[in-house]
Amino acid sequence: MWDALPDAARSIVKELIIHGPQSRTALAKTLHLSTGSLTRLTRPLVDAGLLVEGDVVHDPVNGRPTRPLDVAASEHRFLGIKLTADRIHTVITDLRAGVVAARDEPITDHSPDAVCHQARRLLDGLTDGTGGTGRAGGAGGAGGTGGTGGTQIVAAGVTIGGDARSSAPVGRERLIDAPFLGWRQVALEPLMEQALGRPCVVKNDVAALAHQHHWFGAGRGLRDFALVTIGAGIGYALIVHDHLVAAAEADLGMFAHLALSPGGPMCTEGHRGCASAYLSSDSIEISAGLGLRRAVTYEEVMRGAAAGDQVCLGVVREAARALGRLIAHITTISMVKTVILAGEGVELARVGKDDLDAALTANRRGVPGSAEVVIEADDFREWARGGAVVAIQSFVTGSD
Ligand SMILES: [Zn+2]
C-alpha cells in the first residue's frame, strides 16, 4: 500500500501526521489542491485504512458540516532502536511517534548478527511473541483491529552515533562504521531487515532526533532551527528551509571541539575550552570530582548544584555559560532563531538556565530574547524514538 502512494497522497498523509485532523477544504487549501483532487486522492487511503474520517463538525472554512480526515495513527506501529556501546534501546510507537511500549537491555554479544537477533528478541518481547507481524500477508484493508495484539509493525529505524549514512557507491549496500561497537563497514540495513522481517533504515542518532523534533516536537511548524545534544557526546544538527543540512563523516566530530574559551578545561584531544571540554558528561564529572576530591556521577553533580553545593554549582554555572556562548555562535552564524537542547545531559541547561541566558544575551550584542532556547526532557528513550521517526518518515515520504 505505502509503495503505491502517489506523491500528492504522501503530502496529504504527511500534513495530517504532523498537524493533526483537518477538514477536506482546509487540507485542500494548505496543499494547493482542488477539493475534487483531494477527494479523489484520499478515497483509496480511507478504503485502505490509512486515513479515517472523524465525527461530523462544522467546517471552519465554509461552515458546512464535514467529517475531518485524520491518519489511523494507532493502527500503524513502528519500531525504533538506538544502539550504544553497551545497551540496546527499543521503543514501539504509533504513526505520530507516540511511544506505546519500550524496553532496553545490555548488549550481550557485540557482533552485528548477534545485535540484530537481540533486536528481534526485544521486538518479540514488546509484541507478545508475535514479532509485530499482525495478520498474515499484511495486505491493505482496514480490518477489525480492535485488540492490541493484531497491530502490524510497519517498519523499523535504527540510530547510532557517528557516520550512519553512507560510504558505499550509489546503488550499493550502505555500510556502517560504529567504532564504539567495534564495527567497520557493516551492511546493517539488510542484516536488520532479515532479523526483524520488515524494512529498516539506519541513521545518525542526532540527525534522527532533529527529524523527530521537526515533525513531532518543538520544531514542528518551524522551517529553520538548530538542535544541540548534550550527554556523553556533544551533537549538532541544523534544519534549514525544512531540510536537514547534510553532514559528512568529517563534519560530525567538529562541533564538539569548537573552541569557546582559551582558558577552559581540557578535552580528551588536548584542547582547552572546547565545547566537549565544558559540556560532555565526562568533563562535568571530572571537573566536579576535582573540587569534591572524589568520583561523582553526572546526576550527583546536577543534584548538588540544584541544592546549592558550591563545587557542583561552580562547574554547572561555568558549563552553562559556555553553552550560552555556543548557542550564541550557532544563532549568529546560521541565523536560526530557535535552538532545541536535548540529550541525556540536558539537565545542565535547566539547572544553569540563568547563566546560559546571560551568556547568550551577552554574546548577542546584549539583546535579550533574540534567540529562543527550548530545553527538552532528558529521557534516553528519545534516541530510540528518533529511530521510529526516521522509519515513519521513510514510509510516508517514500525516501530516506
Ligand atoms: Zn576538544
Coordinates of C-alpha atoms and ligand atoms in Angstrom, one line a residue:
M1 CA 0.0 0.0 0.0
W2 CA 2.7 2.5 1.0
D3 CA 4.9 1.8 -2.0
A4 CA 2.0 2.6 -4.3
L5 CA 1.2 6.0 -2.8
P6 CA 1.4 8.9 -5.4
D7 CA 3.4 11.9 -4.3
A8 CA 0.3 14.1 -3.7
A9 CA -1.2 11.4 -1.4
R10 CA 2.1 11.3 0.5
S11 CA 1.9 15.1 1.2
I12 CA -1.7 14.6 2.5
V13 CA -0.6 11.9 4.9
K14 CA 2.4 13.9 6.0
E15 CA 0.3 17.0 6.6
L16 CA -2.2 15.0 8.7
I17 CA 0.5 13.2 10.7
I18 CA 2.3 16.5 11.6
H19 CA -0.6 18.9 12.0
G20 CA -3.5 16.7 13.1
P21 CA -7.0 16.1 11.8
Q22 CA -8.3 18.6 9.2
S23 CA -11.4 19.1 7.0
R24 CA -11.0 18.4 3.3
T25 CA -11.4 22.0 2.4
A26 CA -8.7 23.1 4.9
L27 CA -6.4 20.3 3.7
A28 CA -7.0 21.2 0.0
K29 CA -6.2 24.9 0.8
T30 CA -3.0 24.0 2.6
L31 CA -1.7 21.7 -0.1
H32 CA -2.9 23.8 -3.0
L33 CA -5.2 21.1 -4.4
S34 CA -8.7 21.3 -5.6
T35 CA -11.3 19.7 -3.3
G36 CA -12.1 17.4 -6.2
S37 CA -8.5 16.2 -6.4
L38 CA -8.2 15.9 -2.7
T39 CA -11.3 13.7 -2.5
R40 CA -10.0 11.5 -5.4
L41 CA -6.6 11.1 -3.7
T42 CA -7.9 10.4 -0.2
R43 CA -10.7 7.9 -1.1
P44 CA -8.3 4.9 -1.6
L45 CA -6.4 5.9 1.5
V46 CA -9.6 5.8 3.5
D47 CA -10.6 2.5 1.9
A48 CA -7.1 1.1 2.8
G49 CA -7.4 2.1 6.4
L50 CA -4.6 4.6 6.4
L51 CA -6.9 7.6 6.8
V52 CA -10.0 7.7 8.9
E53 CA -13.0 10.1 9.0
G54 CA -13.8 11.8 12.3
D55 CA -17.2 12.8 13.7
V56 CA -19.2 15.5 11.9
V57 CA -18.1 19.0 12.8
H58 CA -18.7 22.4 11.1
D59 CA -16.0 23.2 8.6
P60 CA -14.0 26.3 9.9
V61 CA -13.6 27.4 6.3
N62 CA -17.2 27.4 4.9
G63 CA -19.3 26.5 8.0
R64 CA -20.7 23.3 6.3
P65 CA -21.0 20.1 8.2
T66 CA -17.9 17.9 7.5
R67 CA -16.1 14.9 8.7
P68 CA -12.4 15.8 9.2
L69 CA -9.8 13.4 7.9
D70 CA -7.0 12.0 10.1
V71 CA -4.4 9.3 9.9
A72 CA -5.2 6.0 11.6
A73 CA -2.3 6.6 13.9
S74 CA -2.8 3.8 16.4
E75 CA -3.3 1.2 13.6
H76 CA 0.2 1.6 12.3
R77 CA 3.2 0.8 14.5
F78 CA 6.9 1.5 14.1
L79 CA 10.0 0.1 15.9
G80 CA 12.8 2.4 16.9
I81 CA 16.2 1.2 18.0
K82 CA 19.1 3.1 19.5
L83 CA 22.5 1.3 19.8
T84 CA 25.1 2.5 22.3
A85 CA 28.4 0.8 23.2
D86 CA 26.8 -1.4 25.8
R87 CA 23.0 -1.2 25.5
I88 CA 20.2 -1.6 23.0
H89 CA 17.2 0.6 23.5
T90 CA 13.9 -0.1 21.7
V91 CA 10.5 1.6 21.5
I92 CA 7.3 0.9 19.6
T93 CA 5.4 4.0 18.5
D94 CA 2.3 4.8 16.6
L95 CA 2.2 6.7 13.4
R96 CA 2.6 10.0 15.3
A97 CA 5.7 8.7 17.2
G98 CA 3.7 8.3 20.4
V99 CA 5.5 5.6 22.5
V100 CA 3.3 2.6 23.2
A101 CA 6.0 0.3 24.6
A102 CA 9.7 0.5 25.4
R103 CA 12.4 -1.9 26.6
D104 CA 16.2 -1.8 26.9
E105 CA 18.9 -4.2 27.9
P106 CA 22.7 -4.7 27.8
I107 CA 24.2 -5.8 24.5
T108 CA 25.3 -9.4 25.3
D109 CA 27.3 -10.1 22.1
H110 CA 28.7 -7.2 20.0
S111 CA 28.8 -8.9 16.6
P112 CA 26.4 -7.4 14.1
D113 CA 24.5 -10.7 13.7
A114 CA 24.0 -11.1 17.4
V115 CA 22.9 -7.5 17.9
C116 CA 20.3 -7.9 15.1
H117 CA 19.0 -11.1 16.7
Q118 CA 18.8 -9.4 20.1
A119 CA 16.8 -6.6 18.4
R120 CA 14.4 -9.3 17.1
R121 CA 14.0 -10.8 20.6
L122 CA 13.3 -7.4 22.0
L123 CA 10.7 -6.9 19.3
D124 CA 9.1 -10.2 20.1
G125 CA 9.0 -9.3 23.8
L126 CA 7.4 -6.0 23.1
T127 CA 4.7 -7.6 20.9
D128 CA 3.8 -10.6 23.0
G129 CA 5.8 -13.0 20.8
T130 CA 4.1 -12.2 17.5
G131 CA 7.0 -10.1 16.3
G132 CA 4.5 -7.4 15.3
T133 CA 3.6 -9.2 12.1
G134 CA -0.1 -8.6 12.7
R135 CA -2.2 -10.6 10.3
A136 CA -0.6 -12.9 7.8
G137 CA 0.1 -11.4 4.4
G138 CA -0.2 -7.9 5.6
A139 CA -2.4 -6.7 2.6
G140 CA -4.3 -3.5 2.8
G141 CA -7.8 -3.2 4.2
A142 CA -9.0 -1.6 7.5
G143 CA -9.8 -4.9 9.1
G144 CA -11.3 -5.1 12.6
T145 CA -8.1 -4.4 14.6
G146 CA -9.8 -3.5 17.8
G147 CA -7.4 -5.5 20.0
T148 CA -3.8 -4.8 21.0
G149 CA -2.1 -7.9 19.5
G150 CA -3.1 -7.5 15.8
T151 CA -1.4 -4.2 15.1
Q152 CA 1.3 -4.5 12.5
I153 CA 4.8 -3.1 12.9
V154 CA 5.3 -1.4 9.5
A155 CA 9.0 -0.7 9.6
A156 CA 12.0 -0.2 11.8
G157 CA 14.6 2.6 12.2
V158 CA 18.0 2.2 13.9
T159 CA 20.0 5.1 15.1
I160 CA 23.7 5.1 16.1
G161 CA 26.3 7.7 16.9
G162 CA 28.8 8.7 14.2
D163 CA 28.5 8.2 10.5
A164 CA 25.5 6.1 9.8
R165 CA 24.9 7.4 6.4
S166 CA 26.8 6.0 3.5
S167 CA 30.3 5.1 2.5
A168 CA 29.3 3.0 -0.5
P169 CA 28.9 3.8 -4.2
V170 CA 25.4 4.8 -5.2
G171 CA 23.2 1.7 -5.6
R172 CA 25.3 -0.5 -3.4
E173 CA 24.5 -1.5 0.2
R174 CA 25.2 1.2 2.7
L175 CA 28.0 0.3 5.0
I176 CA 28.1 1.4 8.6
D177 CA 31.0 2.3 10.8
A178 CA 30.3 2.1 14.6
P179 CA 33.7 2.2 16.3
F180 CA 32.1 2.0 19.8
L181 CA 30.7 -1.4 18.8
G182 CA 33.8 -2.4 17.0
W183 CA 32.0 -2.4 13.6
R184 CA 33.7 -1.5 10.4
Q185 CA 31.9 -1.4 7.1
V186 CA 28.9 -3.4 8.2
A187 CA 25.8 -3.7 5.9
L188 CA 23.5 -3.2 8.8
E189 CA 20.2 -2.4 7.0
P190 CA 19.9 -5.8 5.2
L191 CA 21.0 -7.7 8.3
M192 CA 18.4 -5.9 10.4
E193 CA 15.7 -6.3 7.8
Q194 CA 16.4 -10.0 7.7
A195 CA 16.3 -10.4 11.5
L196 CA 13.3 -8.2 12.0
G197 CA 11.3 -9.3 8.9
R198 CA 10.4 -5.8 7.9
P199 CA 12.0 -2.8 6.1
C200 CA 14.6 -1.0 8.1
V201 CA 16.5 2.3 7.8
V202 CA 19.7 3.3 9.7
K203 CA 20.5 6.9 10.6
N204 CA 22.9 9.0 12.6
D205 CA 21.3 9.5 16.0
V206 CA 21.5 13.3 16.2
A207 CA 20.1 13.6 12.7
A208 CA 17.2 11.3 13.6
L209 CA 16.5 13.4 16.7
A210 CA 16.4 16.6 14.6
H211 CA 13.8 14.9 12.3
Q212 CA 11.8 13.9 15.3
H213 CA 11.7 17.5 16.7
H214 CA 10.8 18.8 13.2
W215 CA 7.8 16.6 12.8
F216 CA 6.7 15.8 16.3
G217 CA 8.5 18.2 18.8
A218 CA 9.4 21.8 19.5
G219 CA 10.5 22.2 15.8
R220 CA 7.1 21.4 14.4
G221 CA 5.9 24.2 12.1
L222 CA 9.4 25.8 12.1
R223 CA 11.3 25.9 8.8
D224 CA 14.6 26.6 10.5
F225 CA 16.0 25.5 13.8
A226 CA 19.1 24.0 15.3
L227 CA 19.4 21.0 17.7
V228 CA 22.2 20.7 20.2
T229 CA 22.5 17.4 22.2
I230 CA 24.4 17.2 25.5
G231 CA 25.5 13.9 27.1
A232 CA 28.3 11.5 26.6
G233 CA 29.0 13.4 23.4
I234 CA 28.0 16.8 22.0
G235 CA 25.9 16.7 18.9
Y236 CA 24.6 19.2 16.5
A237 CA 22.1 19.2 13.6
L238 CA 20.7 22.1 11.5
I239 CA 17.3 22.2 9.8
V240 CA 17.1 25.0 7.1
H241 CA 14.1 25.6 4.9
D242 CA 12.5 22.4 6.2
H243 CA 15.6 20.2 5.3
L244 CA 18.3 18.7 7.4
V245 CA 21.7 20.1 6.4
A246 CA 23.7 17.1 5.3
A247 CA 26.8 16.4 7.3
A248 CA 29.8 14.4 6.1
E249 CA 31.6 12.0 8.4
A250 CA 34.4 14.5 8.9
D251 CA 31.9 17.2 9.9
L252 CA 30.3 15.2 12.7
G253 CA 33.1 15.4 15.3
M254 CA 34.0 19.0 14.6
F255 CA 31.2 20.7 16.5
A256 CA 32.1 19.0 19.8
H257 CA 35.5 20.6 19.7
L258 CA 34.6 24.1 18.7
A259 CA 36.8 26.4 20.9
L260 CA 34.7 28.5 23.3
S261 CA 37.3 29.9 25.7
P262 CA 41.1 29.8 25.6
G263 CA 41.5 29.1 29.3
G264 CA 38.9 26.4 29.9
P265 CA 39.2 22.8 31.0
M266 CA 40.9 20.3 28.7
C267 CA 39.2 17.7 26.5
T268 CA 40.5 14.2 25.5
E269 CA 42.0 15.7 22.4
G270 CA 44.1 18.2 24.3
H271 CA 42.0 21.4 23.5
R272 CA 41.4 23.9 26.3
G273 CA 37.9 25.3 26.5
C274 CA 36.3 23.4 23.6
A275 CA 32.5 22.5 23.7
S276 CA 33.3 19.0 24.7
A277 CA 35.7 20.1 27.5
Y278 CA 32.9 22.1 29.1
L279 CA 29.8 20.1 28.3
S280 CA 30.4 16.4 27.9
S281 CA 29.2 14.2 30.9
D282 CA 32.8 13.0 31.5
S283 CA 34.1 16.6 31.6
I284 CA 31.4 17.6 34.1
E285 CA 32.1 14.6 36.3
I286 CA 35.9 15.1 36.2
S287 CA 35.6 18.9 36.9
A288 CA 33.3 18.4 39.9
G289 CA 35.4 15.4 41.1
L290 CA 38.5 17.6 41.3
G291 CA 36.7 20.1 43.6
L292 CA 35.0 17.4 45.6
R293 CA 38.1 15.2 45.8
R294 CA 36.1 12.1 45.0
A295 CA 34.4 10.5 42.0
V296 CA 30.9 11.7 41.3
T297 CA 28.2 10.8 38.7
Y298 CA 26.6 13.4 36.4
E299 CA 23.3 13.1 38.2
E300 CA 25.0 13.8 41.6
V301 CA 26.6 16.9 40.2
M302 CA 23.2 18.2 38.9
R303 CA 21.5 17.4 42.2
G304 CA 24.4 19.0 44.2
A305 CA 24.2 22.2 42.0
A306 CA 20.4 22.4 42.4
A307 CA 20.9 22.0 46.2
G308 CA 23.4 24.8 46.3
D309 CA 26.7 22.8 46.7
Q310 CA 29.4 25.3 45.8
V311 CA 31.6 22.9 43.8
C312 CA 28.8 21.4 41.7
L313 CA 27.3 24.9 41.2
G314 CA 30.6 26.2 40.1
V315 CA 31.0 23.5 37.5
V316 CA 27.4 23.8 36.3
R317 CA 27.5 27.6 36.0
E318 CA 30.7 27.6 34.1
A319 CA 29.4 24.9 31.7
A320 CA 26.1 26.7 31.3
R321 CA 27.9 29.9 30.4
A322 CA 29.9 28.0 27.8
L323 CA 26.6 26.6 26.4
G324 CA 25.2 30.1 26.2
R325 CA 28.2 31.2 24.1
L326 CA 27.9 28.1 21.9
I327 CA 24.2 28.8 21.3
A328 CA 25.1 32.5 20.5
H329 CA 27.6 31.3 17.9
I330 CA 25.1 28.9 16.3
T331 CA 22.3 31.5 16.1
T332 CA 24.6 34.3 14.9
I333 CA 26.3 32.4 12.2
S334 CA 23.3 30.2 11.0
M335 CA 20.7 32.9 11.7
V336 CA 18.2 30.4 13.1
K337 CA 16.0 31.8 15.8
T338 CA 15.3 28.6 17.7
V339 CA 17.8 26.2 19.3
I340 CA 16.4 23.0 20.8
L341 CA 18.5 21.4 23.6
A342 CA 18.2 17.7 24.0
G343 CA 20.1 14.6 25.1
E344 CA 20.6 12.8 28.4
G345 CA 22.7 15.6 29.9
V346 CA 20.2 18.5 29.2
E347 CA 19.5 18.9 32.9
L348 CA 22.6 21.1 32.9
A349 CA 20.8 23.7 30.9
R350 CA 17.8 23.7 33.3
V351 CA 20.0 24.0 36.5
G352 CA 22.2 26.6 34.9
K353 CA 19.5 28.4 33.0
D354 CA 20.2 31.9 34.3
D355 CA 23.9 31.7 33.4
L356 CA 23.1 30.2 30.0
D357 CA 20.7 33.1 29.2
A358 CA 23.1 35.7 30.5
A359 CA 25.9 34.4 28.3
L360 CA 23.7 34.0 25.3
T361 CA 22.5 37.6 25.6
A362 CA 26.0 39.0 26.3
N363 CA 27.2 37.3 23.1
R364 CA 24.2 38.6 21.1
R365 CA 25.1 42.3 21.5
G366 CA 23.2 42.5 24.8
V367 CA 19.8 42.0 23.1
P368 CA 17.7 39.8 25.3
G369 CA 15.4 37.2 23.8
S370 CA 16.9 37.4 20.3
A371 CA 17.0 33.6 20.2
E372 CA 14.7 31.1 21.7
V373 CA 16.2 28.1 23.6
V374 CA 13.9 25.1 24.1
I375 CA 15.0 22.6 26.7
E376 CA 13.7 19.1 26.1
A377 CA 13.3 16.1 28.5
D378 CA 16.4 14.1 29.4
D379 CA 14.8 10.8 28.6
F380 CA 17.2 8.3 26.9
R381 CA 14.2 6.7 25.2
E382 CA 14.0 9.8 22.9
W383 CA 17.0 8.4 21.0
A384 CA 15.2 5.2 20.2
R385 CA 12.1 7.2 19.4
G386 CA 14.2 9.1 16.8
G387 CA 14.7 5.7 15.1
A388 CA 10.9 5.2 14.9
V389 CA 10.6 8.7 13.4
V390 CA 13.0 8.0 10.6
A391 CA 11.1 4.8 9.8
I392 CA 7.9 6.8 9.8
Q393 CA 9.4 9.4 7.5
S394 CA 10.9 7.0 5.2
F395 CA 7.5 5.3 4.7
V396 CA 5.5 8.5 4.5
T397 CA 7.8 10.3 2.1
G398 CA 9.0 7.2 0.2
S399 CA 12.6 8.1 0.7
D400 CA 15.3 8.2 3.3
Ligands
ZN1 ZN 38.2 19.4 22.2

